[in-house]
PDB file of C-alpha atoms in Angstrom:
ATOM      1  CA  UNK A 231     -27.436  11.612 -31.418  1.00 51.00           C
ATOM      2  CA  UNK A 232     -23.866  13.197 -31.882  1.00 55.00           C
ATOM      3  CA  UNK A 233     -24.226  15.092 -28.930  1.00 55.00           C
ATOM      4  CA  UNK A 234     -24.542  12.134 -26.820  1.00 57.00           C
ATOM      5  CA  UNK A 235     -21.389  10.358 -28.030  1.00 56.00           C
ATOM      6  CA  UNK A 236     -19.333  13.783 -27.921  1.00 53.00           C
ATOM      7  CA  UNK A 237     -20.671  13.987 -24.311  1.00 54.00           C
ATOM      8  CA  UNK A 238     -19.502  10.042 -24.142  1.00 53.00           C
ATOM      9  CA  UNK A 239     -15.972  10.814 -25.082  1.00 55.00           C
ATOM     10  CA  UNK A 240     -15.749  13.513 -23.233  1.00 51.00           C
ATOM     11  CA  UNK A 241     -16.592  12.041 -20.099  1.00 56.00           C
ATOM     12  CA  UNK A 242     -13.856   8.814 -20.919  1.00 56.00           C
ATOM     13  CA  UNK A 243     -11.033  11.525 -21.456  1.00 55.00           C
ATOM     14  CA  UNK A 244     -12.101  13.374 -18.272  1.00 53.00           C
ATOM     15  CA  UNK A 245     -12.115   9.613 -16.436  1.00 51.00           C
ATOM     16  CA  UNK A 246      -8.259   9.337 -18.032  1.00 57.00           C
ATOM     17  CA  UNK A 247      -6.855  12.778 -16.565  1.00 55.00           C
ATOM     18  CA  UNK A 248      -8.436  11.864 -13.036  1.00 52.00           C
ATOM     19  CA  UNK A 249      -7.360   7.873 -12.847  1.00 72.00           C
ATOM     20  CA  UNK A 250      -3.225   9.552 -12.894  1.00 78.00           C
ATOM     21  CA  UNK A 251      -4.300  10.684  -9.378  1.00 78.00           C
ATOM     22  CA  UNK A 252      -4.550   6.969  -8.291  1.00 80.00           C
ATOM     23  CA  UNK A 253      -0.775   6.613  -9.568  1.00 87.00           C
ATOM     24  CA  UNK A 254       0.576   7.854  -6.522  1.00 89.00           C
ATOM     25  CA  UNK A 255      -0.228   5.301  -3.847  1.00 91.00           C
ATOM     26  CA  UNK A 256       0.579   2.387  -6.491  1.00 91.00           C
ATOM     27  CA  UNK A 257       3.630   3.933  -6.509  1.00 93.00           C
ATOM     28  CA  UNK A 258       4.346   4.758  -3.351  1.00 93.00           C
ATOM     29  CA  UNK A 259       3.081   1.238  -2.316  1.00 93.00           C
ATOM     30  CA  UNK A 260       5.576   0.034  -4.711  1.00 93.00           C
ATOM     31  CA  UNK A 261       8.677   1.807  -2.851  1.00 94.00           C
ATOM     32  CA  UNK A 262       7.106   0.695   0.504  1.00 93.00           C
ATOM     33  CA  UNK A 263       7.308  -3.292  -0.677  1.00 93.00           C
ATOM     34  CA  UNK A 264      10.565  -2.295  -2.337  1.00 92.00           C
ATOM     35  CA  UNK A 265      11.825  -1.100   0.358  1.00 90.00           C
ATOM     36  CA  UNK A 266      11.078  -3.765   2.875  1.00 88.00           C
ATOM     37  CA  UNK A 267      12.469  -6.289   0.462  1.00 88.00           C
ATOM     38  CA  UNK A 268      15.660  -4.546   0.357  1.00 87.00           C
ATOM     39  CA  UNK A 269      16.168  -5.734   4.242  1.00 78.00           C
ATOM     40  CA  UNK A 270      15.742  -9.478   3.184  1.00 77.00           C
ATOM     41  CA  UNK A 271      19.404  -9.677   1.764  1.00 74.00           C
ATOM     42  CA  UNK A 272      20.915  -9.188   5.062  1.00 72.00           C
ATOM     43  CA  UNK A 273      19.335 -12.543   6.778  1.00 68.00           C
ATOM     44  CA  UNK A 274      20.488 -14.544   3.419  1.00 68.00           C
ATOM     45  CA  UNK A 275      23.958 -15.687   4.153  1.00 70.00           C
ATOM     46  CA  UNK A 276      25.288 -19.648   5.638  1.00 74.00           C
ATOM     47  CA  UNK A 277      25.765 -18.155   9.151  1.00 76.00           C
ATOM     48  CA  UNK A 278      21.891 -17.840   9.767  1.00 71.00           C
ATOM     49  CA  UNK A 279      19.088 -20.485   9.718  1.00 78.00           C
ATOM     50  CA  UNK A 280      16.852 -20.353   7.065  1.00 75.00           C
ATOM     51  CA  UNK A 281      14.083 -19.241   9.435  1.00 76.00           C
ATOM     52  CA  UNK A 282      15.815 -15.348   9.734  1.00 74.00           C
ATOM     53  CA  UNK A 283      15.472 -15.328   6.371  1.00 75.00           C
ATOM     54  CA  UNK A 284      11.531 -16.412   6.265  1.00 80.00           C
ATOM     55  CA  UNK A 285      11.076 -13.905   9.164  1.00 80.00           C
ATOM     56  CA  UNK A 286      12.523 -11.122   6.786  1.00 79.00           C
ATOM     57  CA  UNK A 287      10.401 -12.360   3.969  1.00 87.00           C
ATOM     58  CA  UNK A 288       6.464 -12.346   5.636  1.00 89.00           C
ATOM     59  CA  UNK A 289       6.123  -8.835   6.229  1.00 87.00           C
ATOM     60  CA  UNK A 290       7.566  -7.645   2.624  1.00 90.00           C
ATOM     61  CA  UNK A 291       4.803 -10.327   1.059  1.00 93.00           C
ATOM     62  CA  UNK A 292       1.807  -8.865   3.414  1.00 94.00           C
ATOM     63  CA  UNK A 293       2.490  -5.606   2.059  1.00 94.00           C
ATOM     64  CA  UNK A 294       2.829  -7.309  -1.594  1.00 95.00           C
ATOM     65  CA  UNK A 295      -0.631  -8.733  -1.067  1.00 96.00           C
ATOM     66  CA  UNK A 296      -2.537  -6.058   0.313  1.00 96.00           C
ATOM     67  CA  UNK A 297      -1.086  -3.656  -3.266  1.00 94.00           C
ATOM     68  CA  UNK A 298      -1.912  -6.332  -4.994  1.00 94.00           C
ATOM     69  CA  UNK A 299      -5.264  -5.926  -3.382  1.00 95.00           C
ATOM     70  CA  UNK A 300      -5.380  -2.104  -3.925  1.00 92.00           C
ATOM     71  CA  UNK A 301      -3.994  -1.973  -7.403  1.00 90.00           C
ATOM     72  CA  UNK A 302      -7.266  -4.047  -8.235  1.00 89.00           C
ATOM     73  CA  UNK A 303      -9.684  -2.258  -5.951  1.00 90.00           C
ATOM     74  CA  UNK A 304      -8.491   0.842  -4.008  1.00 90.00           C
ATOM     75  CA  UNK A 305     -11.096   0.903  -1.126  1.00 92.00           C
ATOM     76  CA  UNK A 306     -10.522  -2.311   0.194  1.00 94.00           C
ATOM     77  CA  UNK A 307      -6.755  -2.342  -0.128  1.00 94.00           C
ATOM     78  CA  UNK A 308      -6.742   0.713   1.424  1.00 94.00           C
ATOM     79  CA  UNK A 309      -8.557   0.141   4.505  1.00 96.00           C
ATOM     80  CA  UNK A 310      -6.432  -3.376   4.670  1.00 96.00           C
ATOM     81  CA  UNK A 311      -3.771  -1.041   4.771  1.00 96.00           C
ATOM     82  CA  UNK A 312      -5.985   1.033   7.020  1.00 96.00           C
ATOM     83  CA  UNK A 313      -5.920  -2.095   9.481  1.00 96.00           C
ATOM     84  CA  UNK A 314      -2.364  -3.519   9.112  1.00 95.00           C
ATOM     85  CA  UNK A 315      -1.327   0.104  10.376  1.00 93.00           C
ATOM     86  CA  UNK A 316      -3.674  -0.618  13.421  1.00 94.00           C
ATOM     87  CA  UNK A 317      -2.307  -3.271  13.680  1.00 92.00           C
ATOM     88  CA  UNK A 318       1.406  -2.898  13.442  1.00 89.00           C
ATOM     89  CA  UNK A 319       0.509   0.172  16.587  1.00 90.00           C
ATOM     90  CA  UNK A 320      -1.165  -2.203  18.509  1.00 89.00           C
ATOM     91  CA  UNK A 321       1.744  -4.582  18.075  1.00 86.00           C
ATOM     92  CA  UNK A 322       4.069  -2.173  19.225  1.00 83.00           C
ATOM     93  CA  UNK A 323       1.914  -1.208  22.223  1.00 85.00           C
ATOM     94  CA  UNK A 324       0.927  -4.484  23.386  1.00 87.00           C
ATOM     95  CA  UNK A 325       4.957  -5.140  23.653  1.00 82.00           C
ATOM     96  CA  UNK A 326       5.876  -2.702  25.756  1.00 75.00           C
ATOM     97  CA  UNK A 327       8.342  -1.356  24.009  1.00 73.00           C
ATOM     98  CA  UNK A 328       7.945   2.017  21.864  1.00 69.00           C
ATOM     99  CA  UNK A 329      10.543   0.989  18.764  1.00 78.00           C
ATOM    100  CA  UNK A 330      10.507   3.863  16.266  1.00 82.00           C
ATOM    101  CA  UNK A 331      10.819   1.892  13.601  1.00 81.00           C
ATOM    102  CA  UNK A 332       7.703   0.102  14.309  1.00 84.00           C
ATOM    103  CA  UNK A 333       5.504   3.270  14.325  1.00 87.00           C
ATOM    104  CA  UNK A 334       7.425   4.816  11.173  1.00 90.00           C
ATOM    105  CA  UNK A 335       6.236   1.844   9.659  1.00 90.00           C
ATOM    106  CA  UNK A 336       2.439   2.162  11.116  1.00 92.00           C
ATOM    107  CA  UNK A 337       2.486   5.734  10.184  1.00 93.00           C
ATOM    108  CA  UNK A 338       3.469   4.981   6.284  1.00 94.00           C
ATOM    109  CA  UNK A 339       1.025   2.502   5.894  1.00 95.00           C
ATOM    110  CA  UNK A 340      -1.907   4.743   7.508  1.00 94.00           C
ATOM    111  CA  UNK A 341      -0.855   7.490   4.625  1.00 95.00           C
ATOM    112  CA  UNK A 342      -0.801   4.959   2.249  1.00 95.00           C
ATOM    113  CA  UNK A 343      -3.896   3.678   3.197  1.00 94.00           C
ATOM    114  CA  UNK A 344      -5.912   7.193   3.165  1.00 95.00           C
ATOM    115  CA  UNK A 345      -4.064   7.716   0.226  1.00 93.00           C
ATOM    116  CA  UNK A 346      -5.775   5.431  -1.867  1.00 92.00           C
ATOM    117  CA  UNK A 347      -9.058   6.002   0.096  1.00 92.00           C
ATOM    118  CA  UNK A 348      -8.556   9.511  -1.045  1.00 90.00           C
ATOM    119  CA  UNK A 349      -7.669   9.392  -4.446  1.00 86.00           C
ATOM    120  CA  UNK A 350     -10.503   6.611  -5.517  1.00 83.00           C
ATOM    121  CA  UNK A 351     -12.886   9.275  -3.876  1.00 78.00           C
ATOM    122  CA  UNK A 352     -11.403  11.908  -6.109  1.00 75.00           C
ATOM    123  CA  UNK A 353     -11.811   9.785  -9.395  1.00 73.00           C
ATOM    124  CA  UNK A 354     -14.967   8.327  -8.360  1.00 70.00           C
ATOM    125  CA  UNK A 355     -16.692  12.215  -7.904  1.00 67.00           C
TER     126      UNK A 355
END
């Protein structure tokens, strides 16, 4: 009987050391939404209408709702982020025009998507 509870504990401080792995994509989601929230200041002033400002503020509140997503459950907010990276390339490419910025963008929220793909892999094995 004692060996099966030592076995118990050891297997919850095991689960402990591996769930810091999924720390990094929360946090590096965290900088990503962050960071495009940081652009919303510059569409706030009297000059512009109020719908610059809204335009600023979808994108930063997608990527808010899909970590929300992947803080919860890291395989489906990761492949959402999986898909909004698609989806921000296919944006780009169905415009015609090839804006860096745009596949910068893509390409950090494919990383971040594997990311936590990855890591609840890791903790899961």
């Amino acid at each position: 009987m004692k060996k099966n509870q030592n076995q118990k504990k050891i297997t919850k401080i095991e689960i402990k050391k591996e769930s810091k792995w999924l720390l990094i994509p929360k946090f590096l989601a965290v900088i990503l939404v962050l960071a495009l929230y940081l652009f919303v200041g510059e569409f706030f002033s009297p000059d512009l209408q109020w719908s610059h400002f809204m335009l600023a503020i979808v994108p930063g509140s997608i990527y808010l709702a899909i970590s929300c997503i992947a803080w919860r459950n890291a395989r489906i907010g990761g492949a959402l982020f999986v898909i909004l990276g698609l989806g921000l390339v296919l944006l780009g490419l169905m415009q015609g025009r090839n804006i860096l910025g745009n596949y910068v963008l893509a390409l950090a929220t494919f990383l971040l998507g594997f990311l936590f793909i990855y890591f609840r892999r890791k903790v899961a094995q």
